[in-house]
């Protein structure tokens, strides 16, 4: 993680926030070994393979949403073939570029009919939180950017009721009084911050 990218977290444009979140998550994905693909994750319905596939689908579809086009989450194609780790990194670059285009954060996004800014925050959160999921599932370190977590904590707090109705978030998990902001964020999205592979 270089200082230049770390400092961008103080800029709350979606593209800059995505750059920060992607920097950490791409590192985690690159370090996933083939024998870890069947490991469980904090998302009970996904093993590592299925969660990376899901994140691929999110990254590609949210590029379309940034351009005010419709997304297609109905089909879940197999992404983990060939040099999939490199392709994942490439798709995150395209995602950052898509949300950095003029007007990406304005108006509403695609068939979701939600404010574009809200949709952008959703994909930032997906990259950050699923990055943690995959890191925890594969025994890797994951240190989220503090400024990014602060912004997500505020915006996810407003988004949480809608996200639960859409079944994007699970029911909140209680965290201790001494929990930090990221642990609180994980709990708000339905994750146990203390989840372990063992």
PDB file of C-alpha atoms in Angstrom:
ATOM      1  CA  UNK A   1       0.000   0.000   0.000  1.00  0.00           C
ATOM      2  CA  UNK A   2       1.633   3.243  -1.028  1.00  0.00           C
ATOM      3  CA  UNK A   3       1.169   6.627   0.624  1.00  0.00           C
ATOM      4  CA  UNK A   4      -0.299   8.179  -2.515  1.00  0.00           C
ATOM      5  CA  UNK A   5      -3.229   5.764  -2.595  1.00  0.00           C
ATOM      6  CA  UNK A   6      -3.692   5.944   1.181  1.00  0.00           C
ATOM      7  CA  UNK A   7      -4.096   9.716   1.026  1.00  0.00           C
ATOM      8  CA  UNK A   8      -6.770   9.429  -1.646  1.00  0.00           C
ATOM      9  CA  UNK A   9      -9.136   7.995   0.951  1.00  0.00           C
ATOM     10  CA  UNK A  10      -9.722  11.527   2.203  1.00  0.00           C
ATOM     11  CA  UNK A  11     -11.255  12.340  -1.177  1.00  0.00           C
ATOM     12  CA  UNK A  12     -14.794  10.981  -1.123  1.00  0.00           C
ATOM     13  CA  UNK A  13     -15.431  10.644  -4.851  1.00  0.00           C
ATOM     14  CA  UNK A  14     -16.564   7.123  -5.647  1.00  0.00           C
ATOM     15  CA  UNK A  15     -13.674   6.517  -8.040  1.00  0.00           C
ATOM     16  CA  UNK A  16     -11.068   7.464  -5.420  1.00  0.00           C
ATOM     17  CA  UNK A  17     -12.767   5.355  -2.765  1.00  0.00           C
ATOM     18  CA  UNK A  18     -12.870   2.429  -5.187  1.00  0.00           C
ATOM     19  CA  UNK A  19      -9.176   2.861  -5.885  1.00  0.00           C
ATOM     20  CA  UNK A  20      -8.415   2.564  -2.175  1.00  0.00           C
ATOM     21  CA  UNK A  21     -10.718  -0.438  -1.631  1.00  0.00           C
ATOM     22  CA  UNK A  22      -9.495  -2.217  -4.769  1.00  0.00           C
ATOM     23  CA  UNK A  23      -5.845  -1.791  -3.800  1.00  0.00           C
ATOM     24  CA  UNK A  24      -6.345  -3.991  -0.752  1.00  0.00           C
ATOM     25  CA  UNK A  25      -8.798  -6.471  -2.227  1.00  0.00           C
ATOM     26  CA  UNK A  26      -6.784  -7.110  -5.389  1.00  0.00           C
ATOM     27  CA  UNK A  27      -3.788  -7.976  -3.184  1.00  0.00           C
ATOM     28  CA  UNK A  28      -5.901 -10.513  -1.293  1.00  0.00           C
ATOM     29  CA  UNK A  29      -7.279 -12.060  -4.495  1.00  0.00           C
ATOM     30  CA  UNK A  30      -3.826 -12.357  -6.054  1.00  0.00           C
ATOM     31  CA  UNK A  31      -2.669 -14.356  -3.026  1.00  0.00           C
ATOM     32  CA  UNK A  32      -5.507 -16.877  -3.012  1.00  0.00           C
ATOM     33  CA  UNK A  33      -4.112 -20.306  -3.814  1.00  0.00           C
ATOM     34  CA  UNK A  34      -5.998 -22.892  -5.843  1.00  0.00           C
ATOM     35  CA  UNK A  35      -6.312 -25.210  -2.857  1.00  0.00           C
ATOM     36  CA  UNK A  36      -8.097 -22.461  -0.893  1.00  0.00           C
ATOM     37  CA  UNK A  37     -10.958 -22.109  -3.376  1.00  0.00           C
ATOM     38  CA  UNK A  38     -13.157 -24.593  -1.515  1.00  0.00           C
ATOM     39  CA  UNK A  39     -12.581 -22.996   1.894  1.00  0.00           C
ATOM     40  CA  UNK A  40     -15.575 -21.529   3.773  1.00  0.00           C
ATOM     41  CA  UNK A  41     -15.947 -17.760   4.157  1.00  0.00           C
ATOM     42  CA  UNK A  42     -17.748 -15.475   6.625  1.00  0.00           C
ATOM     43  CA  UNK A  43     -20.555 -15.369   4.014  1.00  0.00           C
ATOM     44  CA  UNK A  44     -22.146 -18.707   4.858  1.00  0.00           C
ATOM     45  CA  UNK A  45     -23.656 -19.183   1.388  1.00  0.00           C
ATOM     46  CA  UNK A  46     -20.295 -18.784  -0.367  1.00  0.00           C
ATOM     47  CA  UNK A  47     -17.025 -20.670  -0.358  1.00  0.00           C
ATOM     48  CA  UNK A  48     -13.941 -18.783  -1.608  1.00  0.00           C
ATOM     49  CA  UNK A  49     -14.522 -19.791  -5.229  1.00  0.00           C
ATOM     50  CA  UNK A  50     -18.177 -18.691  -5.194  1.00  0.00           C
ATOM     51  CA  UNK A  51     -17.374 -15.435  -3.406  1.00  0.00           C
ATOM     52  CA  UNK A  52     -14.676 -14.451  -5.916  1.00  0.00           C
ATOM     53  CA  UNK A  53     -17.111 -15.306  -8.728  1.00  0.00           C
ATOM     54  CA  UNK A  54     -19.740 -13.134  -7.037  1.00  0.00           C
ATOM     55  CA  UNK A  55     -17.283 -10.262  -6.659  1.00  0.00           C
ATOM     56  CA  UNK A  56     -16.356 -10.551 -10.344  1.00  0.00           C
ATOM     57  CA  UNK A  57     -20.044 -10.276 -11.184  1.00  0.00           C
ATOM     58  CA  UNK A  58     -20.438  -7.225  -8.939  1.00  0.00           C
ATOM     59  CA  UNK A  59     -17.410  -5.453 -10.415  1.00  0.00           C
ATOM     60  CA  UNK A  60     -18.519  -6.008 -14.013  1.00  0.00           C
ATOM     61  CA  UNK A  61     -22.160  -5.073 -13.433  1.00  0.00           C
ATOM     62  CA  UNK A  62     -21.352  -1.944 -11.475  1.00  0.00           C
ATOM     63  CA  UNK A  63     -19.297  -0.720 -14.413  1.00  0.00           C
ATOM     64  CA  UNK A  64     -22.528  -0.787 -16.408  1.00  0.00           C
ATOM     65  CA  UNK A  65     -24.439   0.931 -13.604  1.00  0.00           C
ATOM     66  CA  UNK A  66     -21.866   3.741 -13.530  1.00  0.00           C
ATOM     67  CA  UNK A  67     -22.680   4.363 -17.204  1.00  0.00           C
ATOM     68  CA  UNK A  68     -26.436   4.361 -16.423  1.00  0.00           C
ATOM     69  CA  UNK A  69     -26.890   1.059 -18.228  1.00  0.00           C
ATOM     70  CA  UNK A  70     -28.845  -1.924 -16.951  1.00  0.00           C
ATOM     71  CA  UNK A  71     -27.066  -4.651 -15.040  1.00  0.00           C
ATOM     72  CA  UNK A  72     -27.597  -8.407 -15.199  1.00  0.00           C
ATOM     73  CA  UNK A  73     -27.164 -10.175 -11.891  1.00  0.00           C
ATOM     74  CA  UNK A  74     -29.344 -13.085 -12.987  1.00  0.00           C
ATOM     75  CA  UNK A  75     -26.550 -15.041 -14.647  1.00  0.00           C
ATOM     76  CA  UNK A  76     -23.497 -16.085 -12.677  1.00  0.00           C
ATOM     77  CA  UNK A  77     -20.885 -17.146 -15.246  1.00  0.00           C
ATOM     78  CA  UNK A  78     -17.730 -18.986 -14.284  1.00  0.00           C
ATOM     79  CA  UNK A  79     -14.932 -16.416 -14.021  1.00  0.00           C
ATOM     80  CA  UNK A  80     -12.210 -18.454 -12.343  1.00  0.00           C
ATOM     81  CA  UNK A  81     -10.500 -19.821 -15.435  1.00  0.00           C
ATOM     82  CA  UNK A  82      -7.110 -19.034 -16.942  1.00  0.00           C
ATOM     83  CA  UNK A  83      -5.376 -15.972 -15.519  1.00  0.00           C
ATOM     84  CA  UNK A  84      -8.411 -14.977 -13.431  1.00  0.00           C
ATOM     85  CA  UNK A  85      -6.378 -13.116 -10.795  1.00  0.00           C
ATOM     86  CA  UNK A  86      -5.020 -10.765 -13.461  1.00  0.00           C
ATOM     87  CA  UNK A  87      -8.486 -10.365 -14.969  1.00  0.00           C
ATOM     88  CA  UNK A  88      -9.877  -9.477 -11.562  1.00  0.00           C
ATOM     89  CA  UNK A  89      -7.272  -6.731 -11.209  1.00  0.00           C
ATOM     90  CA  UNK A  90      -8.049  -5.483 -14.726  1.00  0.00           C
ATOM     91  CA  UNK A  91     -11.783  -5.339 -14.029  1.00  0.00           C
ATOM     92  CA  UNK A  92     -11.235  -3.284 -10.877  1.00  0.00           C
ATOM     93  CA  UNK A  93      -9.255  -0.771 -12.954  1.00  0.00           C
ATOM     94  CA  UNK A  94     -12.204  -0.560 -15.372  1.00  0.00           C
ATOM     95  CA  UNK A  95     -14.550  -0.118 -12.407  1.00  0.00           C
ATOM     96  CA  UNK A  96     -12.528   2.817 -11.065  1.00  0.00           C
ATOM     97  CA  UNK A  97     -12.459   4.386 -14.524  1.00  0.00           C
ATOM     98  CA  UNK A  98     -16.210   3.887 -15.000  1.00  0.00           C
ATOM     99  CA  UNK A  99     -17.031   5.678 -11.751  1.00  0.00           C
ATOM    100  CA  UNK A 100     -14.528   8.422 -12.534  1.00  0.00           C
ATOM    101  CA  UNK A 101     -16.304   9.317 -15.788  1.00  0.00           C
ATOM    102  CA  UNK A 102     -18.163  12.650 -15.893  1.00  0.00           C
ATOM    103  CA  UNK A 103     -21.684  12.308 -14.516  1.00  0.00           C
ATOM    104  CA  UNK A 104     -21.211   8.837 -13.043  1.00  0.00           C
ATOM    105  CA  UNK A 105     -22.289   9.989  -9.571  1.00  0.00           C
ATOM    106  CA  UNK A 106     -25.226  12.045 -10.837  1.00  0.00           C
ATOM    107  CA  UNK A 107     -28.833  11.022 -11.413  1.00  0.00           C
ATOM    108  CA  UNK A 108     -29.974   7.433 -10.982  1.00  0.00           C
ATOM    109  CA  UNK A 109     -28.263   4.196 -12.010  1.00  0.00           C
ATOM    110  CA  UNK A 110     -29.813   1.664 -14.338  1.00  0.00           C
ATOM    111  CA  UNK A 111     -32.690  -0.618 -13.439  1.00  0.00           C
ATOM    112  CA  UNK A 112     -31.944  -0.266  -9.727  1.00  0.00           C
ATOM    113  CA  UNK A 113     -33.563   3.173  -9.858  1.00  0.00           C
ATOM    114  CA  UNK A 114     -31.406   4.326  -6.962  1.00  0.00           C
ATOM    115  CA  UNK A 115     -29.312   7.485  -6.670  1.00  0.00           C
ATOM    116  CA  UNK A 116     -26.025   6.916  -8.475  1.00  0.00           C
ATOM    117  CA  UNK A 117     -24.046   8.001  -5.427  1.00  0.00           C
ATOM    118  CA  UNK A 118     -25.777   5.345  -3.293  1.00  0.00           C
ATOM    119  CA  UNK A 119     -25.068   2.682  -5.921  1.00  0.00           C
ATOM    120  CA  UNK A 120     -21.417   3.743  -5.972  1.00  0.00           C
ATOM    121  CA  UNK A 121     -21.158   3.447  -2.204  1.00  0.00           C
ATOM    122  CA  UNK A 122     -22.619  -0.064  -2.465  1.00  0.00           C
ATOM    123  CA  UNK A 123     -19.809  -1.272  -4.733  1.00  0.00           C
ATOM    124  CA  UNK A 124     -17.145   0.441  -2.604  1.00  0.00           C
ATOM    125  CA  UNK A 125     -18.534  -1.438   0.367  1.00  0.00           C
ATOM    126  CA  UNK A 126     -18.660  -4.716  -1.533  1.00  0.00           C
ATOM    127  CA  UNK A 127     -14.996  -4.443  -2.464  1.00  0.00           C
ATOM    128  CA  UNK A 128     -13.932  -3.540   1.069  1.00  0.00           C
ATOM    129  CA  UNK A 129     -16.088  -6.002   2.999  1.00  0.00           C
ATOM    130  CA  UNK A 130     -15.657  -8.926   0.605  1.00  0.00           C
ATOM    131  CA  UNK A 131     -11.925  -8.197   0.658  1.00  0.00           C
ATOM    132  CA  UNK A 132     -12.056  -8.845   4.391  1.00  0.00           C
ATOM    133  CA  UNK A 133     -14.202 -11.960   3.852  1.00  0.00           C
ATOM    134  CA  UNK A 134     -11.644 -13.424   1.458  1.00  0.00           C
ATOM    135  CA  UNK A 135      -8.685 -12.431   3.603  1.00  0.00           C
ATOM    136  CA  UNK A 136     -10.211 -14.027   6.677  1.00  0.00           C
ATOM    137  CA  UNK A 137     -11.133 -17.160   4.729  1.00  0.00           C
ATOM    138  CA  UNK A 138      -7.603 -17.600   3.361  1.00  0.00           C
ATOM    139  CA  UNK A 139      -5.588 -16.536   6.407  1.00  0.00           C
ATOM    140  CA  UNK A 140      -4.349 -13.239   4.976  1.00  0.00           C
ATOM    141  CA  UNK A 141      -3.941  -9.896   6.727  1.00  0.00           C
ATOM    142  CA  UNK A 142      -6.440  -7.168   5.904  1.00  0.00           C
ATOM    143  CA  UNK A 143      -6.061  -3.636   7.207  1.00  0.00           C
ATOM    144  CA  UNK A 144      -8.813  -1.370   5.871  1.00  0.00           C
ATOM    145  CA  UNK A 145      -8.193   2.304   5.225  1.00  0.00           C
ATOM    146  CA  UNK A 146      -9.448   4.298   8.217  1.00  0.00           C
ATOM    147  CA  UNK A 147     -10.909   7.173   6.190  1.00  0.00           C
ATOM    148  CA  UNK A 148     -12.696   4.737   3.897  1.00  0.00           C
ATOM    149  CA  UNK A 149     -14.164   2.884   6.879  1.00  0.00           C
ATOM    150  CA  UNK A 150     -15.337   6.152   8.398  1.00  0.00           C
ATOM    151  CA  UNK A 151     -17.200   7.137   5.269  1.00  0.00           C
ATOM    152  CA  UNK A 152     -18.681   3.674   4.774  1.00  0.00           C
ATOM    153  CA  UNK A 153     -19.787   3.565   8.389  1.00  0.00           C
ATOM    154  CA  UNK A 154     -21.814   6.730   7.878  1.00  0.00           C
ATOM    155  CA  UNK A 155     -23.237   5.889   4.458  1.00  0.00           C
ATOM    156  CA  UNK A 156     -23.864   2.206   5.196  1.00  0.00           C
ATOM    157  CA  UNK A 157     -25.753   3.230   8.323  1.00  0.00           C
ATOM    158  CA  UNK A 158     -28.235   5.046   6.083  1.00  0.00           C
ATOM    159  CA  UNK A 159     -28.241   2.259   3.487  1.00  0.00           C
ATOM    160  CA  UNK A 160     -28.579  -0.688   5.888  1.00  0.00           C
ATOM    161  CA  UNK A 161     -32.411  -0.912   6.124  1.00  0.00           C
ATOM    162  CA  UNK A 162     -32.749  -0.934   2.325  1.00  0.00           C
ATOM    163  CA  UNK A 163     -29.842  -3.358   1.964  1.00  0.00           C
ATOM    164  CA  UNK A 164     -31.472  -5.800   4.386  1.00  0.00           C
ATOM    165  CA  UNK A 165     -34.751  -5.658   2.470  1.00  0.00           C
ATOM    166  CA  UNK A 166     -32.780  -6.426  -0.705  1.00  0.00           C
ATOM    167  CA  UNK A 167     -30.998  -9.242   1.191  1.00  0.00           C
ATOM    168  CA  UNK A 168     -27.647  -7.639   0.459  1.00  0.00           C
ATOM    169  CA  UNK A 169     -26.937  -7.326   4.201  1.00  0.00           C
ATOM    170  CA  UNK A 170     -27.711 -10.002   6.747  1.00  0.00           C
ATOM    171  CA  UNK A 171     -29.249  -9.268  10.118  1.00  0.00           C
ATOM    172  CA  UNK A 172     -26.870  -7.153  12.221  1.00  0.00           C
ATOM    173  CA  UNK A 173     -24.411  -8.944  14.476  1.00  0.00           C
ATOM    174  CA  UNK A 174     -23.801  -7.404  17.886  1.00  0.00           C
ATOM    175  CA  UNK A 175     -20.214  -6.301  18.531  1.00  0.00           C
ATOM    176  CA  UNK A 176     -18.545  -5.423  21.802  1.00  0.00           C
ATOM    177  CA  UNK A 177     -18.379  -1.905  23.206  1.00  0.00           C
ATOM    178  CA  UNK A 178     -14.642  -1.899  22.523  1.00  0.00           C
ATOM    179  CA  UNK A 179     -15.134  -2.760  18.827  1.00  0.00           C
ATOM    180  CA  UNK A 180     -13.425  -0.469  16.341  1.00  0.00           C
ATOM    181  CA  UNK A 181     -15.181   1.234  13.410  1.00  0.00           C
ATOM    182  CA  UNK A 182     -14.454  -1.587  10.964  1.00  0.00           C
ATOM    183  CA  UNK A 183     -15.706  -4.265  13.366  1.00  0.00           C
ATOM    184  CA  UNK A 184     -18.876  -2.197  13.794  1.00  0.00           C
ATOM    185  CA  UNK A 185     -19.218  -1.957  10.023  1.00  0.00           C
ATOM    186  CA  UNK A 186     -18.831  -5.725   9.645  1.00  0.00           C
ATOM    187  CA  UNK A 187     -21.460  -6.284  12.313  1.00  0.00           C
ATOM    188  CA  UNK A 188     -23.843  -3.903  10.552  1.00  0.00           C
ATOM    189  CA  UNK A 189     -23.528  -5.942   7.353  1.00  0.00           C
ATOM    190  CA  UNK A 190     -24.349  -9.179   9.178  1.00  0.00           C
ATOM    191  CA  UNK A 191     -20.836 -10.463   9.776  1.00  0.00           C
ATOM    192  CA  UNK A 192     -19.172 -11.713  12.914  1.00  0.00           C
ATOM    193  CA  UNK A 193     -15.890  -9.755  13.171  1.00  0.00           C
ATOM    194  CA  UNK A 194     -14.433 -12.655  15.138  1.00  0.00           C
ATOM    195  CA  UNK A 195     -15.157 -15.239  12.441  1.00  0.00           C
ATOM    196  CA  UNK A 196     -12.371 -17.792  12.080  1.00  0.00           C
ATOM    197  CA  UNK A 197     -11.623 -20.587   9.633  1.00  0.00           C
ATOM    198  CA  UNK A 198     -11.172 -23.063  12.480  1.00  0.00           C
TER     199      UNK A 198
END
